[in-house]
CSV table of C-alpha atoms in Angstrom, one decimal:
chain,number,residue,atom,x,y,z
A,195,MET,CA,-12.9,-102.8,17.3
A,196,ILE,CA,-13.2,-99.4,18.9
A,197,ARG,CA,-15.3,-98.0,16.0
A,198,ASP,CA,-17.9,-100.7,16.6
A,199,GLU,CA,-18.0,-99.9,20.3
A,200,PHE,CA,-18.2,-96.1,19.9
A,201,PRO,CA,-19.7,-95.4,16.5
A,202,GLN,CA,-21.1,-92.1,17.6
A,203,THR,CA,-17.8,-90.5,18.6
A,204,GLU,CA,-16.0,-88.3,16.2
A,205,SER,CA,-12.6,-89.1,17.7
A,206,ALA,CA,-13.2,-92.8,17.3
A,207,ALA,CA,-14.2,-92.4,13.7
A,208,LYS,CA,-10.8,-90.7,12.9
A,209,PHE,CA,-8.9,-93.9,14.0
A,210,THR,CA,-7.6,-96.2,11.3
A,211,PRO,CA,-7.1,-100.0,11.2
A,212,LEU,CA,-3.5,-99.4,12.3
A,213,THR,CA,-4.8,-98.0,15.6
A,214,GLY,CA,-4.9,-101.5,16.9
A,215,LEU,CA,-1.1,-101.7,16.8
A,216,VAL,CA,-0.8,-99.3,19.8
A,217,PRO,CA,-2.4,-99.6,23.2
A,218,LEU,CA,-5.9,-98.2,23.4
A,219,LEU,CA,-5.4,-96.8,26.9
A,220,PRO,CA,-2.4,-94.8,28.1
A,221,MET,CA,0.0,-96.6,30.3
A,222,ALA,CA,0.3,-93.8,32.8
A,223,LEU,CA,-1.4,-90.5,33.8
A,224,TYR,CA,0.4,-87.6,35.4
A,225,PRO,CA,-0.8,-84.5,37.2
A,226,LYS,CA,0.1,-82.3,34.2
A,227,ASP,CA,-2.2,-84.4,32.0
A,228,VAL,CA,-5.2,-82.9,33.9
A,229,LEU,CA,-6.2,-79.2,34.0
A,230,PHE,CA,-8.6,-78.0,36.7
A,231,ILE,CA,-10.9,-75.1,35.9
A,232,VAL,CA,-12.4,-73.8,39.1
A,233,MET,CA,-15.3,-71.4,39.7
A,234,GLY,CA,-14.1,-68.8,42.3
A,235,SER,CA,-15.4,-65.6,43.8
A,236,LEU,CA,-14.3,-62.7,45.9
A,237,ASN,CA,-17.3,-63.5,48.2
A,238,THR,CA,-15.9,-67.0,48.9
A,239,ILE,CA,-12.2,-66.2,48.7
A,240,ASP,CA,-11.5,-68.3,51.8
A,241,ARG,CA,-12.6,-71.4,50.0
A,242,ALA,CA,-10.0,-70.7,47.2
A,243,ARG,CA,-7.3,-70.4,49.8
A,244,ILE,CA,-8.4,-73.7,51.3
A,245,ILE,CA,-8.2,-75.6,48.1
A,246,THR,CA,-4.9,-74.1,47.0
A,247,GLU,CA,-3.4,-75.0,50.3
A,248,THR,CA,-4.7,-78.6,50.3
A,249,TRP,CA,-5.7,-80.8,47.3
A,250,LEU,CA,-4.7,-78.4,44.5
A,251,GLN,CA,-1.1,-79.0,45.5
A,252,TRP,CA,-1.3,-82.3,43.7
A,253,SER,CA,-2.1,-80.6,40.4
A,254,GLU,CA,1.4,-79.2,40.2
A,255,GLY,CA,0.0,-75.8,39.3
A,256,ASN,CA,-2.2,-77.0,36.5
A,257,PHE,CA,-5.3,-75.0,37.4
A,258,PHE,CA,-7.1,-71.8,36.8
A,259,ILE,CA,-9.6,-70.2,39.2
A,260,PHE,CA,-11.9,-67.8,37.3
A,261,ALA,CA,-13.5,-65.2,39.5
A,262,ASP,CA,-15.0,-61.7,39.5
A,263,VAL,CA,-11.8,-60.1,40.5
A,264,ALA,CA,-8.1,-60.7,39.9
A,265,ASN,CA,-5.9,-61.7,42.8
A,266,ASP,CA,-2.4,-63.0,42.2
A,267,SER,CA,-2.0,-64.4,45.7
A,268,ILE,CA,-4.8,-66.9,45.4
A,269,PRO,CA,-4.5,-66.9,42.3
A,270,PHE,CA,-7.7,-65.6,40.8
A,271,VAL,CA,-8.0,-64.9,37.0
A,272,THR,CA,-10.7,-62.6,35.8
A,273,LEU,CA,-11.8,-61.4,32.4
A,274,PRO,CA,-13.5,-58.1,31.2
A,275,GLU,CA,-16.8,-60.1,30.9
A,276,LEU,CA,-16.5,-61.4,34.5
A,277,ARG,CA,-15.0,-58.4,36.4
A,278,ASN,CA,-17.1,-57.2,39.3
A,279,LYS,CA,-20.0,-59.5,38.4
A,280,SER,CA,-20.4,-61.2,41.8
A,281,SER,CA,-23.9,-62.7,41.8
A,282,LYS,CA,-24.5,-66.5,41.8
A,283,TRP,CA,-26.0,-66.2,38.3
A,284,ASP,CA,-23.0,-64.2,37.1
A,285,GLY,CA,-20.8,-67.0,38.4
A,286,GLN,CA,-22.4,-69.5,36.0
A,287,HIS,CA,-20.4,-67.9,33.2
A,288,ARG,CA,-16.9,-68.0,34.8
A,289,GLN,CA,-15.9,-71.5,33.8
A,290,LEU,CA,-17.5,-71.2,30.4
A,291,LEU,CA,-15.9,-67.9,29.4
A,292,GLY,CA,-12.7,-68.9,31.1
A,293,SER,CA,-12.5,-72.1,29.0
A,294,GLN,CA,-13.0,-70.1,25.8
A,295,TRP,CA,-10.3,-67.7,27.0
A,296,LEU,CA,-7.9,-70.6,27.6
A,297,ILE,CA,-8.5,-72.0,24.1
A,298,HIS,CA,-7.5,-68.7,22.6
A,299,ASN,CA,-4.8,-67.6,24.9
A,300,LYS,CA,-3.2,-70.8,26.3
A,301,SER,CA,-3.2,-73.1,23.3
A,302,LYS,CA,0.1,-74.8,24.1
A,303,LEU,CA,-1.2,-75.7,27.5
A,304,ILE,CA,-4.5,-76.8,26.2
A,305,ASN,CA,-2.9,-79.0,23.5
A,306,SER,CA,-0.8,-80.8,26.2
A,307,VAL,CA,-3.8,-81.7,28.4
A,308,LYS,CA,-5.7,-85.0,28.2
A,309,TRP,CA,-8.5,-84.3,30.7
A,310,PHE,CA,-10.2,-81.1,31.9
A,311,VAL,CA,-12.0,-81.1,35.3
A,312,PHE,CA,-14.5,-78.4,36.2
A,313,VAL,CA,-15.1,-77.9,40.0
A,314,ASP,CA,-16.5,-75.4,42.4
A,315,ASP,CA,-14.3,-73.7,45.0
A,316,ASP,CA,-16.0,-75.9,47.7
A,317,THR,CA,-15.4,-79.1,45.8
A,318,TRP,CA,-12.7,-81.4,47.4
A,319,VAL,CA,-10.8,-83.6,44.9
A,320,ASN,CA,-8.8,-86.7,45.5
A,321,ILE,CA,-6.3,-86.2,42.7
A,322,PRO,CA,-4.5,-89.5,43.2
A,323,ALA,CA,-7.8,-91.4,43.0
A,324,LEU,CA,-8.8,-89.3,40.0
A,325,LEU,CA,-5.6,-90.1,38.1
A,326,SER,CA,-6.0,-93.8,38.9
A,327,TYR,CA,-9.6,-93.7,37.8
A,328,LEU,CA,-9.1,-91.8,34.5
A,329,ARG,CA,-6.6,-94.4,33.4
A,330,LEU,CA,-9.6,-96.7,32.7
A,331,PHE,CA,-10.8,-94.4,29.9
A,332,ASP,CA,-9.3,-93.3,26.6
A,333,HIS,CA,-8.8,-89.5,26.5
A,334,ARG,CA,-9.0,-89.6,22.7
A,335,LEU,CA,-12.7,-90.2,22.8
A,336,LEU,CA,-15.6,-87.8,23.2
A,337,LEU,CA,-16.2,-88.5,26.9
A,338,SER,CA,-17.5,-86.7,29.9
A,339,ILE,CA,-17.6,-88.2,33.4
A,340,GLY,CA,-19.3,-87.2,36.7
A,341,TYR,CA,-22.3,-87.7,38.9
A,342,ILE,CA,-25.5,-87.5,36.8
A,343,TRP,CA,-28.8,-86.1,38.1
A,344,ASP,CA,-31.4,-88.0,36.2
A,345,ASN,CA,-34.8,-86.2,36.0
A,346,ILE,CA,-34.0,-84.4,39.3
A,347,ASN,CA,-34.4,-80.6,39.8
A,348,VAL,CA,-34.7,-80.2,36.0
A,349,GLY,CA,-37.5,-82.5,34.8
A,350,GLY,CA,-36.8,-84.6,31.7
A,351,TRP,CA,-33.0,-84.0,31.7
A,352,ALA,CA,-30.0,-86.0,32.8
A,353,TYR,CA,-27.1,-83.7,33.6
A,354,PHE,CA,-23.9,-83.6,35.7
A,355,SER,CA,-23.7,-82.2,39.2
A,356,GLY,CA,-21.4,-79.3,38.8
A,357,GLY,CA,-20.5,-79.4,42.5
A,358,ALA,CA,-19.4,-83.0,42.2
A,359,GLY,CA,-17.1,-82.1,39.4
A,360,ILE,CA,-17.3,-82.7,35.6
A,361,VAL,CA,-14.5,-84.3,33.6
A,362,PHE,CA,-14.1,-83.7,29.9
A,363,SER,CA,-11.7,-85.6,27.6
A,364,HIS,CA,-9.6,-83.3,25.3
A,365,PRO,CA,-11.8,-84.0,22.2
A,366,ALA,CA,-15.0,-83.3,24.2
A,367,PHE,CA,-13.6,-80.1,25.7
A,368,MET,CA,-12.5,-78.9,22.2
A,369,SER,CA,-15.9,-79.8,20.7
A,370,VAL,CA,-18.1,-78.3,23.4
A,371,MET,CA,-16.4,-75.2,24.7
A,372,PRO,CA,-16.0,-73.2,21.5
A,373,ALA,CA,-19.7,-73.9,20.7
A,374,ILE,CA,-21.1,-72.5,23.9
A,375,TYR,CA,-23.0,-69.1,23.4
A,376,THR,CA,-23.7,-70.0,19.8
A,377,THR,CA,-27.1,-71.0,18.3
A,378,THR,CA,-26.0,-74.7,18.6
A,379,CYS,CA,-25.2,-74.4,22.3
A,380,PRO,CA,-26.9,-71.4,23.8
A,381,PHE,CA,-26.5,-70.6,27.5
A,382,LYS,CA,-29.2,-72.3,29.6
A,383,GLY,CA,-29.1,-70.3,32.8
A,384,LEU,CA,-26.8,-72.7,34.7
A,385,ASN,CA,-23.4,-73.9,33.6
A,386,ASP,CA,-24.0,-77.6,34.3
A,387,ILE,CA,-27.3,-77.5,32.3
A,388,THR,CA,-25.5,-75.7,29.5
A,389,PHE,CA,-22.8,-78.4,29.5
A,390,MET,CA,-25.5,-81.1,29.3
A,391,HIS,CA,-27.2,-79.5,26.4
A,392,CYS,CA,-24.1,-78.9,24.4
A,393,GLN,CA,-22.7,-82.4,25.2
A,394,LYS,CA,-25.9,-83.8,23.6
A,395,GLN,CA,-25.6,-81.5,20.6
A,396,LYS,CA,-22.0,-82.6,20.0
A,397,GLY,CA,-22.4,-86.3,20.6
A,398,VAL,CA,-20.4,-86.5,23.8
A,399,THR,CA,-20.9,-89.7,25.7
A,400,LYS,CA,-21.8,-89.0,29.4
A,401,ILE,CA,-20.6,-91.5,31.9
A,402,ASN,CA,-22.2,-91.6,35.4
A,403,SER,CA,-19.8,-92.5,38.3
A,404,ASP,CA,-20.6,-92.6,42.0
A,405,ARG,CA,-17.0,-91.9,42.7
A,406,PHE,CA,-17.9,-88.3,42.1
A,407,PHE,CA,-20.2,-87.3,45.0
A,408,TYR,CA,-22.5,-84.3,45.3
A,409,GLU,CA,-22.5,-84.0,49.1
A,410,LYS,CA,-20.2,-84.0,52.1
A,411,PRO,CA,-18.4,-87.2,53.0
A,412,HIS,CA,-20.2,-87.6,56.4
A,413,THR,CA,-23.5,-88.2,54.5
A,414,LEU,CA,-22.1,-91.6,53.4
A,415,SER,CA,-21.8,-92.8,57.0
A,416,GLU,CA,-24.8,-94.3,58.9
A,417,PHE,CA,-23.5,-92.4,62.0
A,418,ARG,CA,-22.6,-89.3,60.0
A,419,ILE,CA,-19.0,-89.6,61.1
A,420,VAL,CA,-16.1,-88.7,58.8
A,421,THR,CA,-13.4,-91.3,58.8
A,422,PRO,CA,-10.8,-92.0,56.1
A,423,VAL,CA,-12.7,-95.0,54.9
A,424,SER,CA,-15.4,-92.6,53.9
A,425,TYR,CA,-13.3,-90.7,51.4
A,426,VAL,CA,-9.9,-92.0,50.4
A,427,GLY,CA,-11.3,-94.1,47.6
A,428,TYR,CA,-13.7,-91.4,46.2
A,429,VAL,CA,-12.7,-88.8,43.6
A,430,THR,CA,-14.7,-85.8,44.8
A,431,PHE,CA,-17.0,-84.4,47.4
A,432,HIS,CA,-19.0,-81.2,47.5
A,433,TYR,CA,-19.5,-78.5,50.1
A,434,VAL,CA,-16.2,-79.1,51.8
A,435,SER,CA,-15.5,-75.6,52.9
A,436,ASN,CA,-14.2,-76.2,56.4
A,437,ALA,CA,-10.4,-75.7,56.4
A,438,GLN,CA,-9.7,-78.3,59.1
A,439,LEU,CA,-11.8,-80.9,57.4
A,440,ALA,CA,-10.3,-80.3,54.0
A,441,ARG,CA,-6.7,-80.5,55.4
A,442,GLN,CA,-7.5,-83.7,57.3
A,443,MET,CA,-9.1,-85.3,54.2
A,444,THR,CA,-6.2,-84.3,52.1
A,445,CYS,CA,-3.5,-85.4,54.5
A,446,ASP,CA,-5.2,-88.8,55.2
A,447,THR,CA,-5.5,-89.3,51.4
A,448,ALA,CA,-1.8,-88.4,50.9
A,449,ALA,CA,-0.8,-91.0,53.5
A,450,TYR,CA,-3.2,-93.6,52.0
A,451,TRP,CA,-2.1,-93.2,48.4
A,452,LYS,CA,1.6,-92.4,49.4
A,453,ARG,CA,1.5,-89.0,47.6
A,454,PRO,CA,3.1,-86.6,50.1
A,455,ILE,CA,1.8,-83.1,50.2
A,456,ARG,CA,3.0,-79.9,51.9
A,457,GLY,CA,1.3,-79.0,55.2
A,458,CYS,CA,0.6,-82.5,56.5
A,459,ASP,CA,3.4,-82.7,59.1
A,460,GLY,CA,1.9,-83.4,62.5
A,461,VAL,CA,-1.5,-84.3,61.2
A,462,ARG,CA,-2.7,-87.5,62.9
A,463,HIS,CA,-4.2,-90.3,60.8
A,464,GLU,CA,-6.7,-92.0,63.1
A,465,TYR,CA,-8.6,-95.0,61.9
A,466,MET,CA,-6.3,-95.2,58.8
A,467,LEU,CA,-6.6,-98.4,56.9
A,468,ASN,CA,-3.4,-100.4,56.5
A,469,HIS,CA,-3.6,-100.6,52.7
A,470,ASN,CA,-0.9,-100.5,50.0
A,471,ILE,CA,-1.8,-99.0,46.6
């Protein structure tokens, strides 16, 4: 039974014996089931333009980019606590304060979302692969998913790579985010370290997945060449800030997963695998 498998999770403990009468996993997952919370910046506004013109189209508008300025054309959202605070260290607060703002001001949206995904503005996300992958997990449990650095950079800690993207189930998001900046979950200097500390405090299970990648796709190739086989099956890559590369990756992925996207007319798909999904 699920309570035996996940005894430490609050969400599992709330289930009753009748839970077994319904499927444990959802039968389908749709773009509106996932909300993307992006760290943006006026200094890197071109990155935001790239992601809104490429992979974020798959989100069907289900995203917020929190930045140090407001800009409706991107769109950027800012808050009084974030406005005109442009340093790298200031940026560590954008997704944290933004999430708390969403909980208080967008409750209807928050209640409708099953998964929350935190990414940087130079993270590339394969949303079709993400939706397929997340179907393997139950969004009702206290779960977080991403690429875990284990005893690297910060000795003695295992924490998610923020650039590779961090996924929270709805219960995990609602448990962790309101507690940040409290004595239970104080700010730890970096947002991914803060996440890690609060996840531990709240009993959130961390799942390591190499489908979330902390580097550029060419680093996976022995010859450092980017081809569709390098990325169409992955969920994320980091440091994808070149507009041409981001568009090629997105359009190749759209063709591979048969998820058409605007702006791909005329884009060639060389070395594309003949594969049906």
